[in-house]
Short mmCIF file of C-alpha atoms in Angstrom, two decimals:
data_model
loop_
_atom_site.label_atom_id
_atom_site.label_comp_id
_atom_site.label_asym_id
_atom_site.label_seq_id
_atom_site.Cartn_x
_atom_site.Cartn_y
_atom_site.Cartn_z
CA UNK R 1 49.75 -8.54 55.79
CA UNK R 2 52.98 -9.38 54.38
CA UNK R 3 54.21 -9.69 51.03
CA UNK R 4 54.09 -13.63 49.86
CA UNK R 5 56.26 -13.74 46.52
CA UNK R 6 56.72 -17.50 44.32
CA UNK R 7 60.41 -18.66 44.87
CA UNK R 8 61.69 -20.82 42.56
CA UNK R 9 65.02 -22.24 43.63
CA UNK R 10 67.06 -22.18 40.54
CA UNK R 11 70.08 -20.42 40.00
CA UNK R 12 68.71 -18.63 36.65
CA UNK R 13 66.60 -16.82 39.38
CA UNK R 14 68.48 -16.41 42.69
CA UNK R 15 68.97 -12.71 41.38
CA UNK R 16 65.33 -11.89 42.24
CA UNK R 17 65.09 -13.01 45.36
CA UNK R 18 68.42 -11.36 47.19
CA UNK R 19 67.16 -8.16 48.79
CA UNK R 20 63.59 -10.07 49.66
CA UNK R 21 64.18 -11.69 52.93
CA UNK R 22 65.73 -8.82 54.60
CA UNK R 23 62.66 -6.46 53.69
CA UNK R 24 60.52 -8.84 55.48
CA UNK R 25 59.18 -10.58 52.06
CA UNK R 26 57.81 -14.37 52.64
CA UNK R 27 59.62 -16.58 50.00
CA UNK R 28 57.26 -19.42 49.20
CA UNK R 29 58.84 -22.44 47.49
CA UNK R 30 57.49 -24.04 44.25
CA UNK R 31 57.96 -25.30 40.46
CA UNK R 32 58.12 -23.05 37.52
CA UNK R 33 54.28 -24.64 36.35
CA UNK R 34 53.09 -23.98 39.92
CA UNK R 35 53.74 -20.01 40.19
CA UNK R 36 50.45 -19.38 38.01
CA UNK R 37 48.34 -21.39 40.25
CA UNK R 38 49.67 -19.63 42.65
CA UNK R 39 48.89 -16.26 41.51
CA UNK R 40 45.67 -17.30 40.25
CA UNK R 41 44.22 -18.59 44.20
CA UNK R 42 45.69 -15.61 45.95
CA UNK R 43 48.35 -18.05 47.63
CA UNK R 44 51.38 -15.79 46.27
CA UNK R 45 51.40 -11.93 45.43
CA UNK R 46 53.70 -12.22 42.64
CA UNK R 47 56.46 -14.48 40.85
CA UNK R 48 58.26 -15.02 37.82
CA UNK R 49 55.63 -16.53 35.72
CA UNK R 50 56.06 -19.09 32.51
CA UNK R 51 56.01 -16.99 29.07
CA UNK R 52 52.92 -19.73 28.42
CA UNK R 53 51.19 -19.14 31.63
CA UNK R 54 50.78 -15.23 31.35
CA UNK R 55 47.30 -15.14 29.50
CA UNK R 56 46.06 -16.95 31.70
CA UNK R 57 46.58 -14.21 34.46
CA UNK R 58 45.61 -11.19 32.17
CA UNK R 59 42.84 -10.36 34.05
CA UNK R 60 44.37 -10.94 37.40
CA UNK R 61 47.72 -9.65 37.17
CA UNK R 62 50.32 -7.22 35.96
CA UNK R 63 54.22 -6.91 34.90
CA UNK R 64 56.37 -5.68 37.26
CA UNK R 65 58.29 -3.51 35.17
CA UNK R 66 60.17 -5.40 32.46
CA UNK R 67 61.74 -8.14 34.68
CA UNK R 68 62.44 -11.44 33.06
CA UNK R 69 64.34 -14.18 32.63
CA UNK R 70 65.86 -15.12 28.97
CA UNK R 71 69.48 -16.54 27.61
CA UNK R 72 71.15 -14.78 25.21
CA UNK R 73 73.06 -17.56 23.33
CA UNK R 74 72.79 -20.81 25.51
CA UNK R 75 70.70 -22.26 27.94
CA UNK R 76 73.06 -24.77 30.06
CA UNK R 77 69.62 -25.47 32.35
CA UNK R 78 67.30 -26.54 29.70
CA UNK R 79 68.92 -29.49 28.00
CA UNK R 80 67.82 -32.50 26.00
CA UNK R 81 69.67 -35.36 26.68
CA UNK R 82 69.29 -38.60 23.82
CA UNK R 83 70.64 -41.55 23.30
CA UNK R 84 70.65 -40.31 19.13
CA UNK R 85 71.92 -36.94 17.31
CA UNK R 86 68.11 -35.22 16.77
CA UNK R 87 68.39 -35.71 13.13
CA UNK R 88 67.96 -39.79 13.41
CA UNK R 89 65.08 -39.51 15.64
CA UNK R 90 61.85 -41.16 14.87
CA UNK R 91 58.64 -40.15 17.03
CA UNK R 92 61.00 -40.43 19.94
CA UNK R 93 59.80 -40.93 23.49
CA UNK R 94 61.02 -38.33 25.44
CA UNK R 95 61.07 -38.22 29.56
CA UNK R 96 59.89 -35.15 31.56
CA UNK R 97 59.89 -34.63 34.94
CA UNK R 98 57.41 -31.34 36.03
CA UNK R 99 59.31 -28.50 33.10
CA UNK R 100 59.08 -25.03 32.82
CA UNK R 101 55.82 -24.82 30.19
CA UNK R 102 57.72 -23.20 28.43
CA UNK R 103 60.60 -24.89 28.05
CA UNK R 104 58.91 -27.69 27.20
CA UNK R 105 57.03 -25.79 23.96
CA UNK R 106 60.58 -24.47 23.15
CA UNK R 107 61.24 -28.37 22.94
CA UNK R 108 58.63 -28.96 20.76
CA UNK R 109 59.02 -26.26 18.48
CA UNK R 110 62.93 -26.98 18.10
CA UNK R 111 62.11 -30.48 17.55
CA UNK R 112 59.46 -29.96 15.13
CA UNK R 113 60.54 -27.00 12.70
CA UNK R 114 64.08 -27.11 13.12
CA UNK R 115 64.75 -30.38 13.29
CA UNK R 116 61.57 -32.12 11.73
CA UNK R 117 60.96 -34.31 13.95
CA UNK R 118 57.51 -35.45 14.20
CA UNK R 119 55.08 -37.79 16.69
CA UNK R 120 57.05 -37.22 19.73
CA UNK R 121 55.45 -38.48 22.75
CA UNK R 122 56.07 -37.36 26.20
CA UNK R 123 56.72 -39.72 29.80
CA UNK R 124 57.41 -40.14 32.89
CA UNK R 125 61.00 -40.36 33.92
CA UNK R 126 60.42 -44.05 35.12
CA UNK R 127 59.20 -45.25 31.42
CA UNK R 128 61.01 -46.73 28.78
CA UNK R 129 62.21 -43.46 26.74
CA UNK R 130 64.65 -42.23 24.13
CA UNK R 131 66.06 -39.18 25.38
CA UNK R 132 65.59 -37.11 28.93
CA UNK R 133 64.20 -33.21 28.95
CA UNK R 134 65.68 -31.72 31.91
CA UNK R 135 65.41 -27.90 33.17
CA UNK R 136 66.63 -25.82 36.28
CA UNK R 137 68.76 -27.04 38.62
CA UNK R 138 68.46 -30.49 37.27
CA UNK R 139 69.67 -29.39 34.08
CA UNK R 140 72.62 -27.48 35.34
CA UNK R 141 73.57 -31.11 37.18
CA UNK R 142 73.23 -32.97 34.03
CA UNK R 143 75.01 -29.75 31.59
CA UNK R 144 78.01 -32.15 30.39
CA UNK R 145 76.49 -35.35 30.18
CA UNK R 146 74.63 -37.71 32.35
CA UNK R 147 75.47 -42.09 31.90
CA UNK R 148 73.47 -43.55 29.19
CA UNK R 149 72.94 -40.77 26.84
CA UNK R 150 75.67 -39.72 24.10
CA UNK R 151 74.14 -36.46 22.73
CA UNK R 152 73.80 -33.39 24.43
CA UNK R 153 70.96 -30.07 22.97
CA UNK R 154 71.16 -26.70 24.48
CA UNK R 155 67.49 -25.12 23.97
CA UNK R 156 68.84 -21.76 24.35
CA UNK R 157 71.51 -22.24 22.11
CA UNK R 158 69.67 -24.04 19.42
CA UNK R 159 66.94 -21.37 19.52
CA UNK R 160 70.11 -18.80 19.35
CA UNK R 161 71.47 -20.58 16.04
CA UNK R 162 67.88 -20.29 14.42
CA UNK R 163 66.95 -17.09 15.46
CA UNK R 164 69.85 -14.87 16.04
CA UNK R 165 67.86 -13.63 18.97
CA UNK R 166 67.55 -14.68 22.99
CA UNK R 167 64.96 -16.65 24.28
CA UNK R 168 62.64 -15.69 27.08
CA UNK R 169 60.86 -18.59 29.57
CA UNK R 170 59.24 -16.27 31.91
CA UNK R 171 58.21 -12.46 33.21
CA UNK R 172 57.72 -11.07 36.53
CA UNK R 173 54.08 -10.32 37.30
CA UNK R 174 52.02 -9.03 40.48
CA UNK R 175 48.74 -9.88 41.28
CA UNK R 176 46.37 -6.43 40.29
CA UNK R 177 44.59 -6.33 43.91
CA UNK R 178 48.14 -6.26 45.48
CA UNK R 179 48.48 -2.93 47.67
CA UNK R 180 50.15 -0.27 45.43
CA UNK R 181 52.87 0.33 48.39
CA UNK R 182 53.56 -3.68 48.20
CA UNK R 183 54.04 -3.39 44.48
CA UNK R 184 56.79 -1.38 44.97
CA UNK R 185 58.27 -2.77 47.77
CA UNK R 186 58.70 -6.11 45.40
CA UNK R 187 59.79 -3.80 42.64
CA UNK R 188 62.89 -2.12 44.67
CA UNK R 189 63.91 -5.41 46.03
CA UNK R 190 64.10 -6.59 42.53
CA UNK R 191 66.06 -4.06 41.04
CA UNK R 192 68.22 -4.04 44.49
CA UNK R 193 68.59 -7.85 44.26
CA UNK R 194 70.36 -8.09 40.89
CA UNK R 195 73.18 -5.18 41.88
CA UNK R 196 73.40 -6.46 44.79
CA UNK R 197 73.51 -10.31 43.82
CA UNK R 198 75.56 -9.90 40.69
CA UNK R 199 78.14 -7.91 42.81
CA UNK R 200 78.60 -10.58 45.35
CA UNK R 201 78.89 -13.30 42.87
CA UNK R 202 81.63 -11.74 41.66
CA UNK R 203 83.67 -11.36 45.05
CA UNK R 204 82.28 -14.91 45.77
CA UNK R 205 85.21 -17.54 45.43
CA UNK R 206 83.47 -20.95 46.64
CA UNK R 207 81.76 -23.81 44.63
CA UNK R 208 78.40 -24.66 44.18
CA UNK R 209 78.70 -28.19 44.93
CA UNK R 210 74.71 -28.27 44.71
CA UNK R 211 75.32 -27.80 41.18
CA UNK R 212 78.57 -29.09 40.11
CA UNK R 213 79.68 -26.06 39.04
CA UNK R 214 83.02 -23.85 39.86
CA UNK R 215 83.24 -20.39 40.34
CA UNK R 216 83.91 -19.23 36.75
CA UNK R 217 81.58 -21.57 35.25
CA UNK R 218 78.41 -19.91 37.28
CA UNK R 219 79.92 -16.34 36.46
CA UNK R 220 79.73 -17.60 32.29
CA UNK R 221 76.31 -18.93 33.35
CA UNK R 222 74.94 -15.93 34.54
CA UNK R 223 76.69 -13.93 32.10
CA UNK R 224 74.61 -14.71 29.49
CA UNK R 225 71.31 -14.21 31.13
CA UNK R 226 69.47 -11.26 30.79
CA UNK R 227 66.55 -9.96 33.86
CA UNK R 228 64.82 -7.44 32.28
CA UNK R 229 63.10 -7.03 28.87
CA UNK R 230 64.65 -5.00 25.78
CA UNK R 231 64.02 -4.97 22.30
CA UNK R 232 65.64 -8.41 21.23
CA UNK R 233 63.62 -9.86 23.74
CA UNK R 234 60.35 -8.69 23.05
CA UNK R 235 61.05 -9.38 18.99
CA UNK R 236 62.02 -13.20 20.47
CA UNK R 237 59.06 -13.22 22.51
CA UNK R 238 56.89 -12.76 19.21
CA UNK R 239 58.54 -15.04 16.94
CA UNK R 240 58.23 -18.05 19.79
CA UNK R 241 54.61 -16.84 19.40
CA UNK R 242 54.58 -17.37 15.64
CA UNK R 243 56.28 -20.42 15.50
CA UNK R 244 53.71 -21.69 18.65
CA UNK R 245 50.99 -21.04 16.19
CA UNK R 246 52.14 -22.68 13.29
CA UNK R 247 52.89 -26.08 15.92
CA UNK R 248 49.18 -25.71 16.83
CA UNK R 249 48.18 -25.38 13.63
CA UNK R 250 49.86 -28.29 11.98
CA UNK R 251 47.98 -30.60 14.80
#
């Protein structure tokens, strides 16, 4: 049978999926929150799965390697977007629209315990709200500014002026009954893919009018992502894990 792998159509993950097609690999098209489902009903045989998600699939499902995808200093595609600076905000309403899980607790962590701001309530993009939560491609789009809201938050970069360290919203994972030949058929293409990818990009002279975006602004985009896992990301991925518990804990 052939290899079905989650594609999810952002730029902060074309990288993966370069070398797929031409090995024959079926990309299947969904949302960040959808790859675990996925995984989970057999649909996909492995994606690039929300740092929230990944319990859930400890029993199922295995890293591939140490491929991820984190910022180092700024996040341009996960942006809050508010009509007031963060400080003034008062159990704010904020709209979402389908986020990365992750993203979204990065939200409410910022929000909370850097910023103390409490009672915030989450809607739909068609009610009345204070600010706008936007990730991906959407948030790429909407990177300046976007009519009607004044202030502009860079998760990545907020988490980055906290922290000192880079931020990581998901890791690639195979399902565990996936043929061991498969496995590293997905594995090559991703370590292929990047080279590869990263090497066109920079020969690559044209636009990405999908995104709004010249040349030189996706080459600073992608600069400061990082696809596989080192030691600054794995100390990142345990403080988000600390600072998860003490949002759970405090209700």
């Amino acid at each position: 049978m052939p290899i079905t792998v989650a594609h999810i159509p952002n730029l902060e993950c074309e990288a993966f999926y370069f070398d797929m097609e031409r090995r024959g690999i079926i990309l299947a098209d969904m949302e960040p929150n959808e790859v675990v489902g996925a995984l989970e009903r057999g649909e996909v045989d492995a994606g690039p799965v929300s740092l929230l998600d990944i319990d859930r699939l400890s029993n199922q499902a295995s890293a591939i390697s140490r491929f991820c995808v984190a910022s180092v200093t700024r996040a341009p595609s996960c942006v809050l977007l508010s009509n007031s600076p963060v400080a003034d905000m008062n159990g704010p309403s904020i709209a979402v629209d389908d986020p990365d899980p992750t993203a979204l607790e990065l939200l409410r962590v910022l929000l909370n315990q850097k910023h103390g701001v409490s009672r915030t309530t989450f809607v739909g993009r068609d009610d009345e709200h204070d600010a706008v939560f936007l990730t991906g491609n959407q948030g790429l789009r909407g990177r300046r500014a976007v009519r009607g809201y004044s202030e502009r938050y860079d998760l990545g970069e907020e988490w980055a002026q906290w922290t000192g360290l880079p931020f990581v919203f998901s890791k690639w994972l195979a399902r565990s009954d996936m043929e061991r030949q498969d496995f590293v058929v997905v594995q090559d293409a991703l370590f292929v893919g990047q080279e590869d990818w990263m090497n066109n990009l920079y020969k690559s002279t044209g636009p990405r009018n999908d995104l709004l975006m010249l040349p030189r602004e996706v080459l600073e985009y992608v600069q400061n992502m990082r696809f596989f896992m080192g030691v600054p990301e794995e100390k990142a991925i345990e403080l988000f894990q600390e600072k998860l518990a003490l949002l759970d804990n405090a209700g």
